[in-house]
Tab-separated table of C-alpha atoms and ligand atoms in Angstrom:
chain	number	residue	atom	x	y	z
D	1	MET	CA	22.834	-87.053	39.872
D	2	SER	CA	23.126	-85.184	36.335
D	3	GLN	CA	22.158	-81.477	36.443
D	4	VAL	CA	21.570	-79.261	33.470
D	5	PRO	CA	24.152	-76.966	33.573
D	6	ARG	CA	23.467	-73.044	34.492
D	7	VAL	CA	23.072	-71.161	31.355
D	8	PHE	CA	24.214	-67.376	30.938
D	9	HIS	CA	23.246	-65.166	27.971
D	10	ASP	CA	24.702	-61.950	29.487
D	11	PRO	CA	28.558	-61.991	29.361
D	12	SER	CA	28.788	-59.482	32.155
D	13	GLU	CA	26.537	-61.488	34.489
D	14	LEU	CA	28.845	-64.471	33.789
D	15	ARG	CA	32.048	-62.233	34.493
D	16	SER	CA	30.793	-61.192	37.842
D	17	GLU	CA	29.974	-64.865	38.718
D	18	VAL	CA	33.325	-66.071	37.871
D	19	ARG	CA	35.079	-63.491	39.632
D	20	ARG	CA	32.807	-64.275	42.683
D	21	ALA	CA	33.968	-67.901	42.764
D	22	GLN	CA	37.530	-67.027	42.210
D	23	ALA	CA	37.291	-64.544	45.150
D	24	ARG	CA	36.000	-67.675	47.071
D	25	GLY	CA	39.499	-69.378	45.990
D	26	GLN	CA	38.191	-71.591	43.145
D	27	ARG	CA	40.015	-72.208	39.915
D	28	ALA	CA	38.082	-71.745	36.826
D	29	GLY	CA	38.776	-73.439	33.503
D	30	LEU	CA	37.311	-71.923	30.198
D	31	VAL	CA	36.539	-74.369	27.166
D	32	PRO	CA	35.447	-71.986	23.976
D	33	THR	CA	33.462	-73.918	21.360
D	34	MET	CA	31.060	-73.341	18.857
D	35	GLY	CA	28.725	-75.849	20.096
D	36	ALA	CA	27.174	-79.114	18.370
D	37	LEU	CA	29.111	-80.680	20.911
D	38	HIS	CA	30.938	-84.255	20.557
D	39	GLU	CA	33.126	-86.349	22.767
D	40	GLY	CA	36.224	-84.164	21.282
D	41	HIS	CA	34.598	-81.064	23.324
D	42	LEU	CA	33.802	-83.156	26.162
D	43	SER	CA	37.322	-84.336	26.718
D	44	LEU	CA	38.417	-80.690	27.199
D	45	VAL	CA	35.762	-80.330	29.796
D	46	ALA	CA	37.015	-83.335	31.278
D	47	GLU	CA	40.626	-82.167	31.335
D	48	SER	CA	39.375	-78.973	33.019
D	49	GLN	CA	37.581	-80.685	35.605
D	50	LYS	CA	40.719	-82.513	36.768
D	51	THR	CA	42.279	-79.276	38.100
D	52	CYS	CA	39.630	-76.596	38.061
D	53	ASP	CA	36.640	-76.365	40.643
D	54	LEU	CA	34.428	-74.695	37.824
D	55	THR	CA	34.500	-74.940	34.133
D	56	VAL	CA	32.733	-72.613	31.832
D	57	VAL	CA	31.929	-73.754	28.484
D	58	THR	CA	31.142	-70.931	25.838
D	59	ILE	CA	28.872	-72.027	22.985
D	60	PHE	CA	29.165	-69.196	20.222
D	61	VAL	CA	29.216	-69.478	16.390
D	62	ASN	CA	31.323	-66.589	15.803
D	63	PRO	CA	30.538	-64.700	12.837
D	64	THR	CA	33.920	-62.900	12.153
D	65	GLN	CA	35.989	-66.154	11.458
D	66	PHE	CA	33.669	-67.244	8.663
D	67	ALA	CA	34.412	-65.662	5.420
D	68	PRO	CA	31.449	-64.786	3.075
D	69	GLY	CA	30.462	-68.048	1.267
D	70	GLU	CA	31.642	-70.314	4.264
D	71	ASP	CA	29.148	-72.384	6.433
D	72	PHE	CA	28.211	-69.695	9.286
D	73	GLU	CA	24.484	-69.948	8.387
D	74	LYS	CA	24.337	-73.760	8.006
D	75	TYR	CA	26.778	-74.483	10.919
D	76	PRO	CA	24.845	-76.745	13.330
D	77	ARG	CA	23.231	-75.057	16.531
D	78	THR	CA	22.077	-77.986	18.927
D	79	LEU	CA	21.947	-75.749	22.343
D	80	ASP	CA	19.484	-78.203	23.747
D	81	THR	CA	21.297	-81.579	23.055
D	82	ASP	CA	24.684	-79.764	23.974
D	83	LEU	CA	23.366	-78.742	27.399
D	84	LYS	CA	22.161	-82.429	28.152
D	85	LEU	CA	25.673	-83.776	27.151
D	86	LEU	CA	27.275	-81.237	29.450
D	87	SER	CA	25.021	-82.351	32.389
D	88	ARG	CA	27.356	-85.465	32.729
D	89	PHE	CA	29.721	-82.685	34.395
D	90	GLU	CA	29.540	-80.575	37.496
D	91	PRO	CA	29.884	-77.818	37.988
D	92	VAL	CA	29.625	-76.442	34.287
D	93	TRP	CA	28.322	-72.874	33.338
D	94	VAL	CA	27.455	-72.185	29.744
D	95	LEU	CA	27.887	-68.840	28.023
D	96	ALA	CA	25.345	-68.763	25.199
D	97	PRO	CA	25.293	-65.337	23.929
D	98	GLU	CA	23.638	-63.364	21.082
D	99	VAL	CA	25.994	-61.976	18.440
D	100	GLU	CA	25.053	-58.576	19.598
D	101	ALA	CA	26.239	-59.246	23.322
D	102	MET	CA	29.825	-60.152	21.909
D	103	TYR	CA	30.020	-57.540	19.175
D	104	PRO	CA	28.120	-54.441	20.445
D	105	SER	CA	26.666	-52.375	17.940
D	106	GLY	CA	29.119	-50.062	16.388
D	107	SER	CA	32.205	-52.178	17.373
D	108	THR	CA	35.193	-51.951	14.875
D	109	THR	CA	37.997	-53.106	17.123
D	110	GLU	CA	39.667	-56.434	16.323
D	111	VAL	CA	42.814	-58.354	16.977
D	112	ASN	CA	45.257	-58.709	14.085
D	113	ALA	CA	46.458	-62.364	14.631
D	114	PRO	CA	50.029	-63.122	14.891
D	115	GLU	CA	52.340	-63.749	12.021
D	116	ILE	CA	51.977	-67.709	12.678
D	117	ALA	CA	48.247	-67.143	11.340
D	118	ARG	CA	49.362	-66.191	7.788
D	119	THR	CA	50.427	-69.754	6.506
D	120	LEU	CA	48.272	-72.831	6.117
D	121	GLU	CA	44.842	-72.057	7.293
D	122	GLY	CA	45.535	-68.586	6.772
D	123	GLU	CA	46.334	-68.898	3.068
D	124	PHE	CA	42.900	-70.441	2.482
D	125	ARG	CA	41.053	-68.720	5.114
D	126	PRO	CA	42.931	-65.390	5.128
D	127	THR	CA	40.546	-63.561	7.596
D	128	HIS	CA	39.841	-66.455	9.846
D	129	PHE	CA	42.433	-65.958	12.481
D	130	ASP	CA	41.815	-62.190	13.259
D	131	GLY	CA	38.147	-63.437	13.788
D	132	VAL	CA	39.067	-66.222	16.042
D	133	ALA	CA	41.801	-64.064	17.902
D	134	THR	CA	39.232	-61.373	18.447
D	135	ILE	CA	36.414	-63.556	19.828
D	136	VAL	CA	38.739	-65.660	21.882
D	137	LEU	CA	40.175	-62.427	23.551
D	138	LYS	CA	36.695	-61.361	24.220
D	139	LEU	CA	35.788	-64.593	25.651
D	140	PHE	CA	38.841	-64.423	28.046
D	141	GLN	CA	37.456	-60.990	29.188
D	142	VAL	CA	33.967	-62.200	30.097
D	143	ALA	CA	35.072	-65.457	31.344
D	144	PRO	CA	38.352	-64.459	33.147
D	145	ALA	CA	39.355	-68.165	33.914
D	146	ASP	CA	42.710	-69.187	35.322
D	147	ALA	CA	43.139	-71.673	32.220
D	148	ALA	CA	41.713	-72.109	28.849
D	149	TYR	CA	41.548	-75.725	27.197
D	150	PHE	CA	41.865	-76.071	23.460
D	151	GLY	CA	42.028	-79.066	21.099
D	152	GLN	CA	45.203	-80.114	19.141
D	153	LYS	CA	42.778	-81.114	16.299
D	154	ASP	CA	42.982	-77.069	15.569
D	155	PHE	CA	46.643	-77.317	15.745
D	156	GLN	CA	47.476	-73.735	14.179
D	157	GLN	CA	44.623	-72.323	16.113
D	158	VAL	CA	46.232	-73.064	19.403
D	159	ARG	CA	49.751	-71.940	18.181
D	160	VAL	CA	47.695	-68.428	17.128
D	161	ILE	CA	46.317	-68.336	20.674
D	162	GLU	CA	49.433	-69.120	22.639
D	163	GLU	CA	51.234	-66.278	20.756
D	164	MET	CA	48.602	-64.016	21.223
D	165	VAL	CA	48.491	-64.466	24.923
D	166	ARG	CA	52.295	-64.289	25.058
D	167	ASP	CA	52.179	-61.089	22.928
D	168	LEU	CA	49.358	-59.389	24.721
D	169	LEU	CA	50.340	-60.349	28.246
D	170	VAL	CA	46.909	-62.066	28.937
D	171	PRO	CA	46.927	-63.785	32.396
D	172	ILE	CA	45.613	-67.168	31.448
D	173	GLU	CA	47.016	-70.678	31.089
D	174	ILE	CA	46.550	-72.332	27.557
D	175	ILE	CA	46.196	-76.123	27.936
D	176	ARG	CA	46.462	-78.302	24.645
D	177	CYS	CA	44.599	-81.457	24.726
D	178	PRO	CA	44.954	-84.376	22.341
D	179	ILE	CA	42.708	-85.300	19.362
D	180	ILE	CA	39.617	-87.540	20.109
D	181	ARG	CA	39.011	-89.869	17.139
D	182	GLU	CA	36.078	-92.126	16.116
D	183	GLU	CA	36.914	-95.808	16.596
D	184	ASP	CA	38.147	-96.093	12.813
D	185	GLY	CA	40.323	-93.050	13.157
D	186	LEU	CA	38.185	-90.061	11.964
D	187	ALA	CA	39.172	-87.075	13.730
D	188	MET	CA	35.951	-85.859	15.566
D	189	SER	CA	34.429	-82.647	14.431
D	190	SER	CA	31.135	-80.922	14.212
D	191	ARG	CA	31.398	-80.749	10.496
D	192	ASN	CA	31.474	-84.570	10.078
D	193	ARG	CA	27.751	-84.266	10.272
D	194	TYR	CA	27.698	-82.779	6.904
D	195	LEU	CA	29.158	-85.815	5.359
D	196	SER	CA	27.091	-88.505	3.483
D	197	GLU	CA	27.551	-92.133	4.217
D	198	GLY	CA	29.942	-92.390	0.902
D	199	GLU	CA	31.904	-89.355	2.325
D	200	ARG	CA	32.283	-90.435	5.464
D	201	LYS	CA	33.961	-93.582	4.150
D	202	ILE	CA	36.159	-91.360	1.819
D	203	ALA	CA	36.857	-89.144	4.607
D	204	LEU	CA	38.525	-91.949	6.690
D	205	VAL	CA	41.537	-91.700	4.132
D	206	ILE	CA	42.757	-88.588	5.837
D	207	SER	CA	43.652	-90.076	9.120
D	208	GLN	CA	44.738	-93.394	7.340
D	209	THR	CA	47.336	-91.475	5.066
D	210	LEU	CA	48.393	-89.594	8.313
D	211	ARG	CA	49.048	-92.781	10.068
D	212	ALA	CA	50.816	-94.133	7.104
D	213	SER	CA	53.246	-91.365	7.354
D	214	VAL	CA	53.856	-91.600	10.834
D	215	ALA	CA	54.842	-95.092	10.510
D	216	GLN	CA	57.165	-94.064	7.701
D	217	ILE	CA	58.909	-91.390	9.707
D	218	GLU	CA	59.184	-93.711	12.703
D	219	ALA	CA	60.804	-96.110	10.343
D	220	GLY	CA	63.498	-93.592	9.367
D	221	ALA	CA	61.926	-91.552	6.247
D	222	THR	CA	63.192	-88.206	6.355
D	223	ASP	CA	62.299	-86.410	3.182
D	224	GLY	CA	59.407	-84.094	4.049
D	225	ASN	CA	58.549	-83.045	0.581
D	226	LEU	CA	58.479	-86.464	-0.886
D	227	LEU	CA	56.077	-87.861	2.023
D	228	SER	CA	53.719	-84.816	1.696
D	229	GLY	CA	53.700	-85.294	-2.157
D	230	GLU	CA	52.804	-89.119	-1.459
D	231	MET	CA	50.021	-88.212	0.960
D	232	LEU	CA	48.556	-85.655	-1.407
D	233	ALA	CA	48.538	-88.242	-4.179
D	234	LEU	CA	46.827	-90.912	-2.128
D	235	MET	CA	44.199	-88.367	-0.978
D	236	GLN	CA	43.514	-87.254	-4.445
D	237	GLU	CA	43.527	-91.099	-5.652
D	238	ALA	CA	40.750	-91.448	-2.951
D	239	GLY	CA	38.529	-88.756	-4.434
D	240	ILE	CA	39.571	-86.238	-1.761
D	241	ALA	CA	40.606	-82.677	-2.820
D	242	PRO	CA	43.492	-81.459	-0.329
D	243	GLU	CA	43.982	-77.869	0.186
D	244	TYR	CA	47.417	-78.457	1.689
D	245	VAL	CA	49.338	-81.203	3.131
D	246	THR	CA	52.425	-79.966	5.066
D	247	ILE	CA	55.003	-81.478	7.222
D	248	ALA	CA	55.931	-78.486	9.722
D	249	ASP	CA	58.109	-77.472	12.631
D	250	PRO	CA	55.475	-77.677	15.566
D	251	GLN	CA	56.602	-74.391	16.992
D	252	THR	CA	56.973	-71.926	13.695
D	253	LEU	CA	54.781	-74.182	11.563
D	254	LYS	CA	57.357	-73.681	8.618
D	255	SER	CA	57.508	-76.725	6.426
D	256	VAL	CA	60.540	-79.138	7.038
D	257	GLU	CA	62.540	-80.508	4.179
D	258	THR	CA	64.473	-83.035	6.270
D	259	ILE	CA	62.964	-84.445	8.998
D	260	THR	CA	65.432	-84.399	12.060
D	261	ALA	CA	63.238	-83.468	14.914
D	262	GLU	CA	59.621	-83.598	16.127
D	263	VAL	CA	57.386	-82.643	13.317
D	264	VAL	CA	53.536	-81.938	12.754
D	265	ILE	CA	51.791	-83.273	9.795
D	266	LEU	CA	49.060	-81.001	8.916
D	267	VAL	CA	46.083	-81.647	6.321
D	268	ALA	CA	43.129	-79.501	5.263
D	269	ALA	CA	40.789	-81.285	2.601
D	270	LYS	CA	37.461	-81.186	0.977
D	271	VAL	CA	35.541	-84.166	0.964
D	272	GLY	CA	32.553	-83.092	-1.347
D	273	ALA	CA	31.708	-79.821	-0.082
D	274	THR	CA	32.723	-80.404	3.594
D	275	ARG	CA	36.306	-79.034	4.564
D	276	LEU	CA	38.077	-80.872	7.008
D	277	ILE	CA	41.308	-80.614	9.096
D	278	ASP	CA	43.558	-83.095	10.819
D	279	ASN	CA	47.070	-83.452	12.075
D	280	VAL	CA	49.564	-85.622	13.981
D	281	LEU	CA	52.766	-85.012	15.894
D	282	VAL	CA	55.597	-87.585	15.225
D	283	SER	CA	59.253	-88.049	16.063
D	284	PRO	CA	61.695	-89.552	13.842
D	285	PRO	CA	64.005	-92.321	15.513
D	286	SER	CA	67.142	-90.080	15.275
D	287	SER	CA	65.489	-87.733	17.877
D	288	ARG	CA	64.445	-90.185	20.447
T	1	ATP	N1	38.174	-84.114	17.803
T	1	ATP	C1	38.639	-83.277	18.661
T	1	ATP	N2	39.377	-83.661	19.709
T	1	ATP	C2	39.853	-82.732	20.738
T	1	ATP	N3	39.504	-81.281	20.743
T	1	ATP	C3	38.641	-81.050	19.640
T	1	ATP	C4	38.162	-81.866	18.676
T	1	ATP	N4	37.307	-81.397	17.853
T	1	ATP	C5	37.264	-80.071	18.349
T	1	ATP	N5	37.933	-79.725	19.483
T	1	ATP	C6	38.344	-78.676	20.207
T	1	ATP	O1	37.101	-78.141	20.555
T	1	ATP	C7	37.130	-76.638	20.603
T	1	ATP	C8	35.846	-76.292	19.915
T	1	ATP	O2	36.112	-76.541	18.521
T	1	ATP	P1	34.957	-76.593	17.597
T	1	ATP	O3	33.645	-76.141	18.234
T	1	ATP	O4	35.246	-75.574	16.123
T	1	ATP	O5	34.709	-77.872	17.042
T	1	ATP	P2	35.063	-78.680	15.808
T	1	ATP	O6	34.376	-80.072	15.885
T	1	ATP	O7	36.332	-78.412	15.606
T	1	ATP	O8	34.195	-78.051	14.742
T	1	ATP	P3	34.390	-77.661	13.375
T	1	ATP	O9	33.689	-78.867	12.778
T	1	ATP	O10	33.712	-76.315	13.085
T	1	ATP	O11	36.002	-77.507	13.171
T	1	ATP	C9	38.447	-76.352	19.875
T	1	ATP	O12	39.610	-75.974	20.961
T	1	ATP	C10	38.809	-77.650	18.971
T	1	ATP	O13	40.195	-77.884	18.933
T	2	PAF	C1	37.879	-71.265	19.489
T	2	PAF	C2	36.634	-70.927	18.850
T	2	PAF	C3	35.431	-71.411	19.662
T	2	PAF	C4	36.420	-69.473	18.579
T	2	PAF	O1	35.221	-69.314	18.084
T	2	PAF	C5	36.428	-71.877	17.747
T	2	PAF	O2	37.354	-71.359	16.726
T	2	PAF	C6	36.611	-73.205	17.598
T	2	PAF	O3	35.436	-73.752	18.187
T	2	PAF	O4	37.670	-73.849	17.436
T	3	BAL	N1	37.435	-75.270	14.834
T	3	BAL	C1	37.575	-74.136	14.026
T	3	BAL	C2	36.544	-73.126	13.723
T	3	BAL	C3	36.158	-72.996	12.081
T	3	BAL	O1	36.452	-73.805	11.443
T	3	BAL	O2	35.746	-71.778	12.141
């Protein structure tokens, strides 16, 4: 029988309960989200449930990772629906704190995200990853889980968090989970709901272009600049405004001119006013 998850608003109450569960020998998993849940988020919960006795899902639209003029105010907040979606899993605890609970009045301390945050997303959203690193470290404090689950859809975000955890000696395992897509290939994202019907069709070109490049690399194409230039042009022709299309080393995120080993193809693009990201990992035949 499905059961609505237990909801915490007070971070310190959650921390005590997580510690108590761990003292009983339970393994705790953490799934940080900004809510407006979809099957992508739920796949992270399912992954956690494979090895964890208890999963904590945090639902918090973190103000410090949005720049002025971005969509912080309009970001969808759908807590009741989110709780219903989570009721298919058990046991799940939800932390849904107020901003003041995560940023106590007077707080000025923040995490300086690692160097890898300065490229790609960092060029277009220069303060974004400092905000992400700060809130994720706080979430690790209030939900001191054994493992935390992040989607590969935000590829650079996972790399930033992996480096932060390494650099700051945070005792938590970071688990990367694959991208969940709609049937036609569009990467699931809470922001997809901003798209009009026409924009939704145009947005599909992002994943189609990624797939076409994967096919070319798998068939032996090695020129990273040529391929990313072609992708850029295809998206522009479809009415998309790419911010970046980069073929990069999956570890360093530095762009790769000649593809001889596994690469990640990363895209950020605007469809109308909506900013979407997507990526795919691919290995050339020479490395297999
Ligand atoms: N399609 C997806 N497949 C797998 N994981 C995903 C997917 N979409 C989001 N996630 C992961 O869920 C976690 C929470 O992400 P978030 O709440 O920002 O969702 P989102 O749909 O990516 O929203 P946004 O539209 O704001 O980017 C992150 O670790 C993110 O990578
Ligand atoms: C990790 C995260 C929950 C931090 O606010 C957010 O960046 C997200 O949803 O990917
Ligand atoms: N998933 C990334 C959250 C953001 O765009 O702010």
